[in-house]
JSON list of C-alpha atoms and ligand atoms in Angstrom, two decimals:
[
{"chain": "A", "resi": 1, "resn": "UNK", "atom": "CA", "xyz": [-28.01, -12.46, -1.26]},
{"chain": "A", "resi": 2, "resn": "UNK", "atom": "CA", "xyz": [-26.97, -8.84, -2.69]},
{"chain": "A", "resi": 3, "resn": "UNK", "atom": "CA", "xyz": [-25.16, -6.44, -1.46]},
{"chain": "A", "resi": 4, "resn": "UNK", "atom": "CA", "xyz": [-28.61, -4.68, 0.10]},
{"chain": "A", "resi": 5, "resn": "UNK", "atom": "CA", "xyz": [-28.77, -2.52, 3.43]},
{"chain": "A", "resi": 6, "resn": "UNK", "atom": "CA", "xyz": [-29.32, -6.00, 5.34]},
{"chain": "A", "resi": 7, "resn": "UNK", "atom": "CA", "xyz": [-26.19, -7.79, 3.73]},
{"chain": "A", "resi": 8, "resn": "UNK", "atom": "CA", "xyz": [-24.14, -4.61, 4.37]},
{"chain": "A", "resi": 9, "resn": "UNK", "atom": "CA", "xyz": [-25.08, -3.86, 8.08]},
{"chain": "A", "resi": 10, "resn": "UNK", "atom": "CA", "xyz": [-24.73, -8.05, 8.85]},
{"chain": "A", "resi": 11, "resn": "UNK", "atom": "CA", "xyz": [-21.00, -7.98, 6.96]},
{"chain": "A", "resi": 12, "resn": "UNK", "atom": "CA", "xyz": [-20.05, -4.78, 9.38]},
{"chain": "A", "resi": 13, "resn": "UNK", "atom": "CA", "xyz": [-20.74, -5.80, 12.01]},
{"chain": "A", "resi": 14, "resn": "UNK", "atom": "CA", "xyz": [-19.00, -9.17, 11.79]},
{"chain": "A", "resi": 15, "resn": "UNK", "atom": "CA", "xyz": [-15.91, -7.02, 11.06]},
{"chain": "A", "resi": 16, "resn": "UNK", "atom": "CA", "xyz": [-16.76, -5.14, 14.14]},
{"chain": "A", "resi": 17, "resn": "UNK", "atom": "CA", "xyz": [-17.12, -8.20, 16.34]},
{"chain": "A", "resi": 18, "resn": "UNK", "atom": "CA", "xyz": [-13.11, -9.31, 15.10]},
{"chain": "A", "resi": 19, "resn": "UNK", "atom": "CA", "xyz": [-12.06, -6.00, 16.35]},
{"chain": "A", "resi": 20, "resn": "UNK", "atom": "CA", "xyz": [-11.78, -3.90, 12.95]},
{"chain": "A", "resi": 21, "resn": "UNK", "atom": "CA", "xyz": [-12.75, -0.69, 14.38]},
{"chain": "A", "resi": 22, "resn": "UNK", "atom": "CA", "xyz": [-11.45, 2.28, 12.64]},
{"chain": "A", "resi": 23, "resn": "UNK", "atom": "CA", "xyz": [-14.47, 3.66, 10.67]},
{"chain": "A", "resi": 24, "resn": "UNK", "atom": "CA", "xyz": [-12.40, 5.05, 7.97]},
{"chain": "A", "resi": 25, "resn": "UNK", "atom": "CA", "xyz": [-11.64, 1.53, 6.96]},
{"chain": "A", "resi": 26, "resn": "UNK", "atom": "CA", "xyz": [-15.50, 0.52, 8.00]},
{"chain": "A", "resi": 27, "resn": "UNK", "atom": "CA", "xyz": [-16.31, 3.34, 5.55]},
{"chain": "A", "resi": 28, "resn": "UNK", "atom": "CA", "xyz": [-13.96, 1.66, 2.72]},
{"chain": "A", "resi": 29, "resn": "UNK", "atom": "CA", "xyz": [-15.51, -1.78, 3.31]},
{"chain": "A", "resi": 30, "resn": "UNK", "atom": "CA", "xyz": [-19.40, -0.74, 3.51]},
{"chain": "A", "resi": 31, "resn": "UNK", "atom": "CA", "xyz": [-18.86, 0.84, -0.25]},
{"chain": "A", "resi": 32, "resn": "UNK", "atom": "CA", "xyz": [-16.85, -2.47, -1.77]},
{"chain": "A", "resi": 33, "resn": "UNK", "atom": "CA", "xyz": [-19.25, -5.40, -2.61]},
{"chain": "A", "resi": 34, "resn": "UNK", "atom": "CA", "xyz": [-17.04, -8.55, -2.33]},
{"chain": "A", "resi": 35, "resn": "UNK", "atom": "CA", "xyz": [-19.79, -10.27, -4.71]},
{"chain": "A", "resi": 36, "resn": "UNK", "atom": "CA", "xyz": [-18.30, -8.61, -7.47]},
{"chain": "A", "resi": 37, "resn": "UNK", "atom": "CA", "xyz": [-14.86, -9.57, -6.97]},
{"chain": "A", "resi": 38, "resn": "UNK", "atom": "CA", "xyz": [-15.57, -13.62, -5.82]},
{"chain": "A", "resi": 39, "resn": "UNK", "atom": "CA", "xyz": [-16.39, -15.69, -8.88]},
{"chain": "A", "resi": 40, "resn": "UNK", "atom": "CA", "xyz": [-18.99, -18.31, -9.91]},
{"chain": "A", "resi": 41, "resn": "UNK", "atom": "CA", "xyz": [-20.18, -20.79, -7.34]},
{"chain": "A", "resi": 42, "resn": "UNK", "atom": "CA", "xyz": [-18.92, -19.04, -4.52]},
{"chain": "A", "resi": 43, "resn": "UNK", "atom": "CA", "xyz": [-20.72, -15.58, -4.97]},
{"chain": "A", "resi": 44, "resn": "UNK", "atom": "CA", "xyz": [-23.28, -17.13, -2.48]},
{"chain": "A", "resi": 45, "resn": "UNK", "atom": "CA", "xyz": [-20.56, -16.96, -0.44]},
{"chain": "A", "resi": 46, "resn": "UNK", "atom": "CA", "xyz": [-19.19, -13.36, -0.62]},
{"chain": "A", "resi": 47, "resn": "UNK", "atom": "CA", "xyz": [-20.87, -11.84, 2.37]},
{"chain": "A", "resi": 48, "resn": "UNK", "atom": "CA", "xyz": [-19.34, -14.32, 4.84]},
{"chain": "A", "resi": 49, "resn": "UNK", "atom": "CA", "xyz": [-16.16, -13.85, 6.92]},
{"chain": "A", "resi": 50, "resn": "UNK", "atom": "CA", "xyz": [-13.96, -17.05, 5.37]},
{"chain": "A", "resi": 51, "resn": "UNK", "atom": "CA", "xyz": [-11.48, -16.86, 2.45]},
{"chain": "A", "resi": 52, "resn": "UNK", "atom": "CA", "xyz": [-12.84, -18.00, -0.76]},
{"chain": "A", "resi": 53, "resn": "UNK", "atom": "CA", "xyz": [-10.82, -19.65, -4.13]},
{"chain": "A", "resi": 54, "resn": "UNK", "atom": "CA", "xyz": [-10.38, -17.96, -6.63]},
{"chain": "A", "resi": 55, "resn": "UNK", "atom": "CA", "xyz": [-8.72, -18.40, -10.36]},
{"chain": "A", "resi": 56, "resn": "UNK", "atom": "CA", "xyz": [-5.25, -19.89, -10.94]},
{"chain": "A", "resi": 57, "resn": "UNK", "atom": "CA", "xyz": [-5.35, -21.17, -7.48]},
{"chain": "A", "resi": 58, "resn": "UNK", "atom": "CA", "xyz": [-5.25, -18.55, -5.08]},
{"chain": "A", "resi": 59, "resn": "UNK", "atom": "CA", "xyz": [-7.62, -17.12, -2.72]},
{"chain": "A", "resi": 60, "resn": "UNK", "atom": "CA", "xyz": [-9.72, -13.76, -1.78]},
{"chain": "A", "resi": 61, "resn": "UNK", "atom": "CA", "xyz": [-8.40, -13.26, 1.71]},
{"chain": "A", "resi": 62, "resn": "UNK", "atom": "CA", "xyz": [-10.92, -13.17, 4.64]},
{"chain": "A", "resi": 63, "resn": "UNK", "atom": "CA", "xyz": [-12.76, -9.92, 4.95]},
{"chain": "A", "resi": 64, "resn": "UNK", "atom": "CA", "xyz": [-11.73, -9.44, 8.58]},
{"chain": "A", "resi": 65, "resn": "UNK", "atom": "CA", "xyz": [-8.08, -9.99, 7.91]},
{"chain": "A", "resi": 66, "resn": "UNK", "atom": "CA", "xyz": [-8.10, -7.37, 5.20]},
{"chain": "A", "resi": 67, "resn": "UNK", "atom": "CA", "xyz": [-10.01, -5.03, 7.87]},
{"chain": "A", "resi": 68, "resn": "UNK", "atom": "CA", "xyz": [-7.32, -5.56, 10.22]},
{"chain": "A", "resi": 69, "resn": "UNK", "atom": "CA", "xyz": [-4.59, -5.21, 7.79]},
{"chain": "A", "resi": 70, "resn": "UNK", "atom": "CA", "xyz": [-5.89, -2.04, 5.92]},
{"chain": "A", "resi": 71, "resn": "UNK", "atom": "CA", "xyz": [-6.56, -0.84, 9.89]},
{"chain": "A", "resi": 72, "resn": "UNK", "atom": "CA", "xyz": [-2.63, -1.98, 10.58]},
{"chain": "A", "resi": 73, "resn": "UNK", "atom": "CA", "xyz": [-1.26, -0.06, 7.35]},
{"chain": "A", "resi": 74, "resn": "UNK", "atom": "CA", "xyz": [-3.09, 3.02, 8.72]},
{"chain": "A", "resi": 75, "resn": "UNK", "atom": "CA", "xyz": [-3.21, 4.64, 5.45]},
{"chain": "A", "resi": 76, "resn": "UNK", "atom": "CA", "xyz": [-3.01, 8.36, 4.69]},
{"chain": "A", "resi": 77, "resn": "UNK", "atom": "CA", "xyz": [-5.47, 9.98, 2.20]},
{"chain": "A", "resi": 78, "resn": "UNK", "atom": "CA", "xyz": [-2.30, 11.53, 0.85]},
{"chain": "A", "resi": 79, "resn": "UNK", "atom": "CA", "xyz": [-0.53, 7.98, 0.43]},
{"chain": "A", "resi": 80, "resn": "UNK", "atom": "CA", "xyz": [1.29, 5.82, -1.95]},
{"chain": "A", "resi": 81, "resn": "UNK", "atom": "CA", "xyz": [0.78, 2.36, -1.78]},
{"chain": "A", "resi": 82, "resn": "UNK", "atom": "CA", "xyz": [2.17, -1.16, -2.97]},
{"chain": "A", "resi": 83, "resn": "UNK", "atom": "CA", "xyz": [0.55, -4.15, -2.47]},
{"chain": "A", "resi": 84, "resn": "UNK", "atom": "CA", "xyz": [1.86, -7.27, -3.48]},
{"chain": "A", "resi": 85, "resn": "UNK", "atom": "CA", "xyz": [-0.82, -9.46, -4.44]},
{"chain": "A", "resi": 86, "resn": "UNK", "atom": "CA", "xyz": [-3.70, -8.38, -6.11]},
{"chain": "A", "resi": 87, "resn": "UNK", "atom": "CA", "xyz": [-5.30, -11.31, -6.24]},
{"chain": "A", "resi": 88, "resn": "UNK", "atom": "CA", "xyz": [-9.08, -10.52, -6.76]},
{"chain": "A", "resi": 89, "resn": "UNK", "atom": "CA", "xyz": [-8.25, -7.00, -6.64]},
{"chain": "A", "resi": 90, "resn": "UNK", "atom": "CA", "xyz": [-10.42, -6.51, -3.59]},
{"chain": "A", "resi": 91, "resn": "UNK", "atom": "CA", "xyz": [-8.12, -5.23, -0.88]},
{"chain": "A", "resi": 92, "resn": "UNK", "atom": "CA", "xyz": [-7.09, -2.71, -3.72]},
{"chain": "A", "resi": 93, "resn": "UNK", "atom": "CA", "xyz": [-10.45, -1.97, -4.24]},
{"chain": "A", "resi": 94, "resn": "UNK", "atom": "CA", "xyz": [-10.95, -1.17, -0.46]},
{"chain": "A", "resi": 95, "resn": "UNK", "atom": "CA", "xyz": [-7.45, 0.82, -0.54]},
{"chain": "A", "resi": 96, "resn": "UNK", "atom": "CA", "xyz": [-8.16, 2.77, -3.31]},
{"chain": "A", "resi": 97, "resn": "UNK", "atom": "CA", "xyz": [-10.98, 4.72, -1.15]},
{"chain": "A", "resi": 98, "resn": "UNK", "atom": "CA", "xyz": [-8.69, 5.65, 1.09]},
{"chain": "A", "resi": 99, "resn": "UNK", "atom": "CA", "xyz": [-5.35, 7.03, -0.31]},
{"chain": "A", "resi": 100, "resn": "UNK", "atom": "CA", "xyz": [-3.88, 9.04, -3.43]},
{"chain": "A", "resi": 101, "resn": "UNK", "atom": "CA", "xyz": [-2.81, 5.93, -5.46]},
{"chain": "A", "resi": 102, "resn": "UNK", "atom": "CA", "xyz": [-2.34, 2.16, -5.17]},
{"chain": "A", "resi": 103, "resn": "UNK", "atom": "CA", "xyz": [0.02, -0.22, -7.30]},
{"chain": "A", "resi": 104, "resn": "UNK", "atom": "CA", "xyz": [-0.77, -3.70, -7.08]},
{"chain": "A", "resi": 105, "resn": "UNK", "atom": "CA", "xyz": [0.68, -6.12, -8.40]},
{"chain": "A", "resi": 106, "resn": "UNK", "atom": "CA", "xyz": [0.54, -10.01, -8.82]},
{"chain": "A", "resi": 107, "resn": "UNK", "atom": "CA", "xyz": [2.35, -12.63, -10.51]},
{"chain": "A", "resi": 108, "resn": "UNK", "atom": "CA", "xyz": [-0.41, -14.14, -12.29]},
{"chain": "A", "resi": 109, "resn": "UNK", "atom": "CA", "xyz": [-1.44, -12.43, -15.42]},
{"chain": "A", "resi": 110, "resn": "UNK", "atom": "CA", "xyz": [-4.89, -13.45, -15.96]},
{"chain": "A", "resi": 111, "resn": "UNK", "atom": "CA", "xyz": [-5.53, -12.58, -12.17]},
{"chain": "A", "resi": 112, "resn": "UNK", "atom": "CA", "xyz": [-3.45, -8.61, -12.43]},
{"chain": "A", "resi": 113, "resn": "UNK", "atom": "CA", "xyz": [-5.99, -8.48, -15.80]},
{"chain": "A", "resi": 114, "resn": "UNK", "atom": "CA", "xyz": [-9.16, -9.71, -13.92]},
{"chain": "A", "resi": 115, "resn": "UNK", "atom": "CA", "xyz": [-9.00, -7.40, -11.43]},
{"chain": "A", "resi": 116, "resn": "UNK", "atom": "CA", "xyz": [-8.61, -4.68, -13.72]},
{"chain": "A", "resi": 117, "resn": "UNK", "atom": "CA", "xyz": [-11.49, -5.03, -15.37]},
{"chain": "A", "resi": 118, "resn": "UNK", "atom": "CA", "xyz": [-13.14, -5.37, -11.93]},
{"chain": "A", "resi": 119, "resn": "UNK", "atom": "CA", "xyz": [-11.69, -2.00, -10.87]},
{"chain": "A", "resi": 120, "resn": "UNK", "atom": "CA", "xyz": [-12.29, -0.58, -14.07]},
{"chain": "A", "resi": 121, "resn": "UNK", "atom": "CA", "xyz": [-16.30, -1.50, -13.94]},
{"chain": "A", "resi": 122, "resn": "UNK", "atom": "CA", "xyz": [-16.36, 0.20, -10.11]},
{"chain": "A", "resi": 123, "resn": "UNK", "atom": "CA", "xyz": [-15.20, 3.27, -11.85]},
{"chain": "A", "resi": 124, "resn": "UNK", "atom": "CA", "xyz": [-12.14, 3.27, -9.40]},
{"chain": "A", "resi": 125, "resn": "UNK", "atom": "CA", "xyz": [-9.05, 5.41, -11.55]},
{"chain": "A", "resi": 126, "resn": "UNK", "atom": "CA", "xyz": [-6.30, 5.44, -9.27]},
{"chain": "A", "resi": 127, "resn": "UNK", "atom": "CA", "xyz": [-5.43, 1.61, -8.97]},
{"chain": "A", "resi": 128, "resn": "UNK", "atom": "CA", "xyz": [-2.85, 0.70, -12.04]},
{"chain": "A", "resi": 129, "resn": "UNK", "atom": "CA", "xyz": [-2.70, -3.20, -11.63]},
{"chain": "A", "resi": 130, "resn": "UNK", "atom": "CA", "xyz": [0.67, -5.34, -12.77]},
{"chain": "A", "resi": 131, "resn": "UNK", "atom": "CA", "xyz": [1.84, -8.56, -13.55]},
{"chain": "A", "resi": 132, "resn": "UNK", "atom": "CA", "xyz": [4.95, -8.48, -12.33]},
{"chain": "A", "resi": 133, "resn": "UNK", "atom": "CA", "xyz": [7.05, -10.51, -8.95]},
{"chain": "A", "resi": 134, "resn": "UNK", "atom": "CA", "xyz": [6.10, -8.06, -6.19]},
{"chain": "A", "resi": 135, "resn": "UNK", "atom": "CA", "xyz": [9.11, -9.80, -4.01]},
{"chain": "A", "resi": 136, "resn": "UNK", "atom": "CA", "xyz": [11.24, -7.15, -6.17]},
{"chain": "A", "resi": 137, "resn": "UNK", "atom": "CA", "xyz": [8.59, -4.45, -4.93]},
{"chain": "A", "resi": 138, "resn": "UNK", "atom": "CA", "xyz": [7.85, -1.41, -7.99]},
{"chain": "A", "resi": 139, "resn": "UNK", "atom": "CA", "xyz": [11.56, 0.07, -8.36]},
{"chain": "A", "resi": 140, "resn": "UNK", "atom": "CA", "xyz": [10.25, 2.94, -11.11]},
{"chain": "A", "resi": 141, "resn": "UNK", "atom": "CA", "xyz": [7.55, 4.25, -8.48]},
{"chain": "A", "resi": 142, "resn": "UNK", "atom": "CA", "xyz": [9.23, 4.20, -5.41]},
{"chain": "A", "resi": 143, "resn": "UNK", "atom": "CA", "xyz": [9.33, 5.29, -2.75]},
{"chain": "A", "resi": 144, "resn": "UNK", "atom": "CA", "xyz": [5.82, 3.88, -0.93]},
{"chain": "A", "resi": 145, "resn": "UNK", "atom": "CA", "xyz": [4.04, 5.48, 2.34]},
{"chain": "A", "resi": 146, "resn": "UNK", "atom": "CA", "xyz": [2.80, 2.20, 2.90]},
{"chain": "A", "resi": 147, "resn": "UNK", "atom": "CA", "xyz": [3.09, -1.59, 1.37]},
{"chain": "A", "resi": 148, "resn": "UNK", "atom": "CA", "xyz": [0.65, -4.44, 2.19]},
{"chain": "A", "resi": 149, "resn": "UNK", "atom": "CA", "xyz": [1.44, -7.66, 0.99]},
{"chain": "A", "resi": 150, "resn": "UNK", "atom": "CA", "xyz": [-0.67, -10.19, 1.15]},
{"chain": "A", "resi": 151, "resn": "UNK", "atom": "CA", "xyz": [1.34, -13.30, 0.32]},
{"chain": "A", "resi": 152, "resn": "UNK", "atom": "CA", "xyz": [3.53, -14.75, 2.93]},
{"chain": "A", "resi": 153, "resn": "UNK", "atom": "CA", "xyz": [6.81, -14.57, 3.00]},
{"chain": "A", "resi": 154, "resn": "UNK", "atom": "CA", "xyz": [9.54, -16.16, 4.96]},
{"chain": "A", "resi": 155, "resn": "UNK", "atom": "CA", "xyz": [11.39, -12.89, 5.73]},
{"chain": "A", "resi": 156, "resn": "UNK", "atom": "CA", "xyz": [10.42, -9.35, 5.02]},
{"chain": "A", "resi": 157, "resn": "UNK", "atom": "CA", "xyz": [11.51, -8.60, 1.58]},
{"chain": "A", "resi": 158, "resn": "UNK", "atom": "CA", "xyz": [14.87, -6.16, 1.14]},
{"chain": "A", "resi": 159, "resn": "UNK", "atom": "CA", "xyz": [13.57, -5.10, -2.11]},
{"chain": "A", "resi": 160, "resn": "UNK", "atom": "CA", "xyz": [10.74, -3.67, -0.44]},
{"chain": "A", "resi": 161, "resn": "UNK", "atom": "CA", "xyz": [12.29, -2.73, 2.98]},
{"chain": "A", "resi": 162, "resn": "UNK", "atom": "CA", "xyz": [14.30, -0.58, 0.60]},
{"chain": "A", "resi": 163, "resn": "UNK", "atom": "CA", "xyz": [11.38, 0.89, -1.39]},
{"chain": "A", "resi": 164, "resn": "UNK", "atom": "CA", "xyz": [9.42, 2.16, 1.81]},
{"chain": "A", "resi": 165, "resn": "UNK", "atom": "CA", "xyz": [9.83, 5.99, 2.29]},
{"chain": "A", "resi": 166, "resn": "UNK", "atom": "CA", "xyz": [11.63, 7.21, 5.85]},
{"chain": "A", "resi": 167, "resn": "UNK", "atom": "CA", "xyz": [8.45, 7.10, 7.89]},
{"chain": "A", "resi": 168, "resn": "UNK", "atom": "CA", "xyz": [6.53, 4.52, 6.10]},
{"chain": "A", "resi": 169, "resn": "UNK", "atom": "CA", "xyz": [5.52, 1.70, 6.83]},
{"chain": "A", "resi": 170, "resn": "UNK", "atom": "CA", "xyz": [4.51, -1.93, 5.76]},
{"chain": "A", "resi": 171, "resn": "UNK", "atom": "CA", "xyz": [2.50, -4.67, 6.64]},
{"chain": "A", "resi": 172, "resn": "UNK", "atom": "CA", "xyz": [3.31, -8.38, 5.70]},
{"chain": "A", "resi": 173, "resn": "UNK", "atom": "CA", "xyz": [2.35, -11.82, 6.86]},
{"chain": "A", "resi": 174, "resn": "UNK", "atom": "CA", "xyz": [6.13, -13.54, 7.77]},
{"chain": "A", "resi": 175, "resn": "UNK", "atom": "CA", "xyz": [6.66, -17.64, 8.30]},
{"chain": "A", "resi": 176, "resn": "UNK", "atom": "CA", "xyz": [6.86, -20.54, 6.58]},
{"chain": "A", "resi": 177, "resn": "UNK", "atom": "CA", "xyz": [3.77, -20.92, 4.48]},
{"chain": "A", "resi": 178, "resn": "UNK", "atom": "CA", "xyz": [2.40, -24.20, 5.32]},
{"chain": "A", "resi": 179, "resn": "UNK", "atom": "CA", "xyz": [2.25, -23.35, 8.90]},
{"chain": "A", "resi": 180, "resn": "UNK", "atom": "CA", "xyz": [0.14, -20.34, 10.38]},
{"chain": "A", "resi": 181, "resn": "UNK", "atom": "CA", "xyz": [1.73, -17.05, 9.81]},
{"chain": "A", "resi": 182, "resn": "UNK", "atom": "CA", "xyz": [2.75, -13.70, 11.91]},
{"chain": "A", "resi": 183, "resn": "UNK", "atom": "CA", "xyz": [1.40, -10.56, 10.43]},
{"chain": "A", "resi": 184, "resn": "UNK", "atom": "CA", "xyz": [4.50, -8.06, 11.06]},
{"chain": "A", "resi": 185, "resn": "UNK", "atom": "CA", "xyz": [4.58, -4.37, 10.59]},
{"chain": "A", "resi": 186, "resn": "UNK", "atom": "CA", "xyz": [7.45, -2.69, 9.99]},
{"chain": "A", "resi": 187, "resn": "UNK", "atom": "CA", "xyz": [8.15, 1.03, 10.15]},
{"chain": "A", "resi": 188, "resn": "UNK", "atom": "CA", "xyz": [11.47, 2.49, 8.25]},
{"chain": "A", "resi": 189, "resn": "UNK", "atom": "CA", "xyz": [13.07, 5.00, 10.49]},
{"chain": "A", "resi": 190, "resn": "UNK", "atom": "CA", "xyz": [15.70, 7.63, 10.35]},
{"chain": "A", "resi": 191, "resn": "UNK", "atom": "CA", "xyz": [18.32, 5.08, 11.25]},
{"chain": "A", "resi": 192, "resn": "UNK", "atom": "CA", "xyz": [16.48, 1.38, 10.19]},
{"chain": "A", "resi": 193, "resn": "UNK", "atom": "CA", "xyz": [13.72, -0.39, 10.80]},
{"chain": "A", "resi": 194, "resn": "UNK", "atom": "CA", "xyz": [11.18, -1.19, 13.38]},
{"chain": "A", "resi": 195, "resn": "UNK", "atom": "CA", "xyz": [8.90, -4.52, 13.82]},
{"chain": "A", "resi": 196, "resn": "UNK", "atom": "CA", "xyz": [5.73, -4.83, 15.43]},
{"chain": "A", "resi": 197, "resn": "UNK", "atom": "CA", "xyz": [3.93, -8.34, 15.84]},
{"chain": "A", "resi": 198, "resn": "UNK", "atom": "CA", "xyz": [0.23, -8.18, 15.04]},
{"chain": "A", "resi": 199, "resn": "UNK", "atom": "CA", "xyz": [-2.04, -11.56, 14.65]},
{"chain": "A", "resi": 200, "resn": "UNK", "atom": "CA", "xyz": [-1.62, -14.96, 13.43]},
{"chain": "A", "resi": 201, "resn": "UNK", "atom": "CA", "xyz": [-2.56, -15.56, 10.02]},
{"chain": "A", "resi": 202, "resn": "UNK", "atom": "CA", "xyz": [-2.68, -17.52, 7.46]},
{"chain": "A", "resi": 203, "resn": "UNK", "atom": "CA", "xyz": [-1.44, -16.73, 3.23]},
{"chain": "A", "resi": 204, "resn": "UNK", "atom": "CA", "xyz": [-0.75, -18.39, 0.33]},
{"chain": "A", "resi": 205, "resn": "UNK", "atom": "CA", "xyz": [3.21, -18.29, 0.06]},
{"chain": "A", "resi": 206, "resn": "UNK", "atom": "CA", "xyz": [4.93, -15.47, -1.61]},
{"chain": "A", "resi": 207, "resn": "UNK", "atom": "CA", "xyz": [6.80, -16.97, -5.09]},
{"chain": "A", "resi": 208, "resn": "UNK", "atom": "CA", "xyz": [9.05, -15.56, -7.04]},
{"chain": "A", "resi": 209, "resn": "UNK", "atom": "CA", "xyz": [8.65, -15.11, -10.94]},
{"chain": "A", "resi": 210, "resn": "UNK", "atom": "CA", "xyz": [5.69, -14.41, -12.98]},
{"chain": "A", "resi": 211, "resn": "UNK", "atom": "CA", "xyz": [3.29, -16.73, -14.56]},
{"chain": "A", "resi": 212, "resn": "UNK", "atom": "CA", "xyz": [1.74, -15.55, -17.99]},
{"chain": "A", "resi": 213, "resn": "UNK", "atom": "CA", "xyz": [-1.92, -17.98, -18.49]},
{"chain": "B", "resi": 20, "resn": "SAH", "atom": "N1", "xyz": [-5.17, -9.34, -1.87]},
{"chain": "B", "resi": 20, "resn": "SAH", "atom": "C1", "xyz": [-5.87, -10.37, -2.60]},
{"chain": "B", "resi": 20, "resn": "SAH", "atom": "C2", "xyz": [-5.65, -11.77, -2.07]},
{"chain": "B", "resi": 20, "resn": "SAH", "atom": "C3", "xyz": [-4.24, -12.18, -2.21]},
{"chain": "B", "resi": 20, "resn": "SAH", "atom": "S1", "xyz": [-3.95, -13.91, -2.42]},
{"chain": "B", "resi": 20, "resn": "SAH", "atom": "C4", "xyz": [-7.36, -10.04, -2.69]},
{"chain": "B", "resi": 20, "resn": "SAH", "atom": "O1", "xyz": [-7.79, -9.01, -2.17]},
{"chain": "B", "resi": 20, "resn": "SAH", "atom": "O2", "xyz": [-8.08, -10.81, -3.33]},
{"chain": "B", "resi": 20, "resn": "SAH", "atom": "C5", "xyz": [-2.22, -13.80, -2.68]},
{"chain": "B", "resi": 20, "resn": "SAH", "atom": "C6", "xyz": [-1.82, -13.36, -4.07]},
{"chain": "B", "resi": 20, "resn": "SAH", "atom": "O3", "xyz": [-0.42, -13.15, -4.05]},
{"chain": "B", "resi": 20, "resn": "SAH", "atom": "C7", "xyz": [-2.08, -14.43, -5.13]},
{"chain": "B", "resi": 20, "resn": "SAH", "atom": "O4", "xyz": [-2.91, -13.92, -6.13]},
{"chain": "B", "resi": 20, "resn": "SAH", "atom": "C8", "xyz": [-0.68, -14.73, -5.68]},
{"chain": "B", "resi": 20, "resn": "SAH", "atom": "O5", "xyz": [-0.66, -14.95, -7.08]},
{"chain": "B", "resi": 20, "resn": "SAH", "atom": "C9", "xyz": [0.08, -13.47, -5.32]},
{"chain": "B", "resi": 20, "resn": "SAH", "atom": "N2", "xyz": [1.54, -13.60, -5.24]},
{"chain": "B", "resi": 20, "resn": "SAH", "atom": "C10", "xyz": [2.28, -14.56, -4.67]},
{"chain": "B", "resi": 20, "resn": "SAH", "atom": "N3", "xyz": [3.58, -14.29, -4.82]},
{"chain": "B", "resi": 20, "resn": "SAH", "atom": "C11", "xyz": [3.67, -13.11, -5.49]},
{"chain": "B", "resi": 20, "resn": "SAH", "atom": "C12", "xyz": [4.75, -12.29, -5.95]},
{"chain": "B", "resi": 20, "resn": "SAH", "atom": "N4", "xyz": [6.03, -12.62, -5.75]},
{"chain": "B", "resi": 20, "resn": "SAH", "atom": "N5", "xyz": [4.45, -11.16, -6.60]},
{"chain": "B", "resi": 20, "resn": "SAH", "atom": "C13", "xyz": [3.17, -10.79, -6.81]},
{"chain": "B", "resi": 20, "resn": "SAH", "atom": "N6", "xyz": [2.11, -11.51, -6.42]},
{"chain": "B", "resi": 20, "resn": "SAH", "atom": "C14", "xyz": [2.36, -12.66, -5.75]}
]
């Protein structure tokens, strides 16, 4: 199947159905075909609402999680963002359309240069992909309005609690990574921090370091 009017309308409303609502990000996910950004065998697969493998053994996260995350972040045409985990590059993608300028970056090298060239076919310029450990967040272009990271990790990371602008916020899946996960969001305040529990969910563990092949 392509990405045609029928594929489109179908993949909406699914993320309707699981309660992504706020058209803006609608908007964002009617112009990104997943297709493009799911590899080989599983292209068949790109229109449906599951998470699909991808290279060095991580996945493309389910489209209705990143709906509801990119909803969570509530992101600002004016914005900032880090998010930790490129992956695919398709929640970038998606972000992209709806801020100033997105950093993403994963610790897998051939995945951070995948995604570029993905991102760079779409035509989409204000994305800058890294290899790099996200866990230390992007010192040199902080602070962020917003971080998503799409890993989980067992604790919020400081490094990134501390790169978050007064007033910004971030979203990140918290637990133990072999068990089901809590997506938090935190908001930095005058004084410190506030968390907000969202959904369960499930990521691929957060590790630290950076793998070059
Ligand atoms: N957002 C992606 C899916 C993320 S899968 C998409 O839209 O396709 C989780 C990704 O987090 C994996 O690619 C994994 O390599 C990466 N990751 C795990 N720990 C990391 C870390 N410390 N720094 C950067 N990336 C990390």
């Amino acid at each position: 199947m392509s990405y045609d009017a029928e594929a489109r309308m179908q993949f909406l409303f699914t993320l309707r159905s699981r309660g992504v609502r706020d058209p803006r990000v609608l908007t964002a996910m009617e112009k990104v075909d997943r297709q493009l950004f799911v590899g080989g065998v599983f292209e068949a697969r790109a229109y449906e609402d599951t998470p699909l493998p991808i290279a060095c053994g991580q996945t493309i996260s389910q489209p209705s999680i990143v709906g509801l995350m990119t909803q969570a972040l509530d992101v600002q045409t004016r914005d900032k963002v880090l998010e930790v985990g490129t992956g695919s590059g398709y929640q970038a993608a998606i972000l992209s359309h709806l801020c100033r300028r997105v950093y993403t970056v994963d610790r897998h090298r051939p995945l951070a240069r995948s995604a570029q060239t993905v991102l760079d076919q779409l035509g989409i310029a204000n994305v800058t992909v890294l290899a790099a450990d996200g866990g230390r967040g992007l010192p040199e272009q902080a602070p962020f309005d917003r971080i998503l990271v799409t890993a989980a990790a067992e604790d919020p990371p400081g490094p990134l609690l501390a790169q978050l602008r007064v007033g910004g916020s971030m979203v990140v899946p918290v637990g133990q990574s072999d068990h089901v996960q809590t997506l938090v969001k935190v908001t930095r305040h005058d004084t410190g921090y506030d968390y907000e529990e969202l959904e369960t969910v499930r990521f691929v563990p957060l590790l630290e370091g950076v793998e070059l092949d």
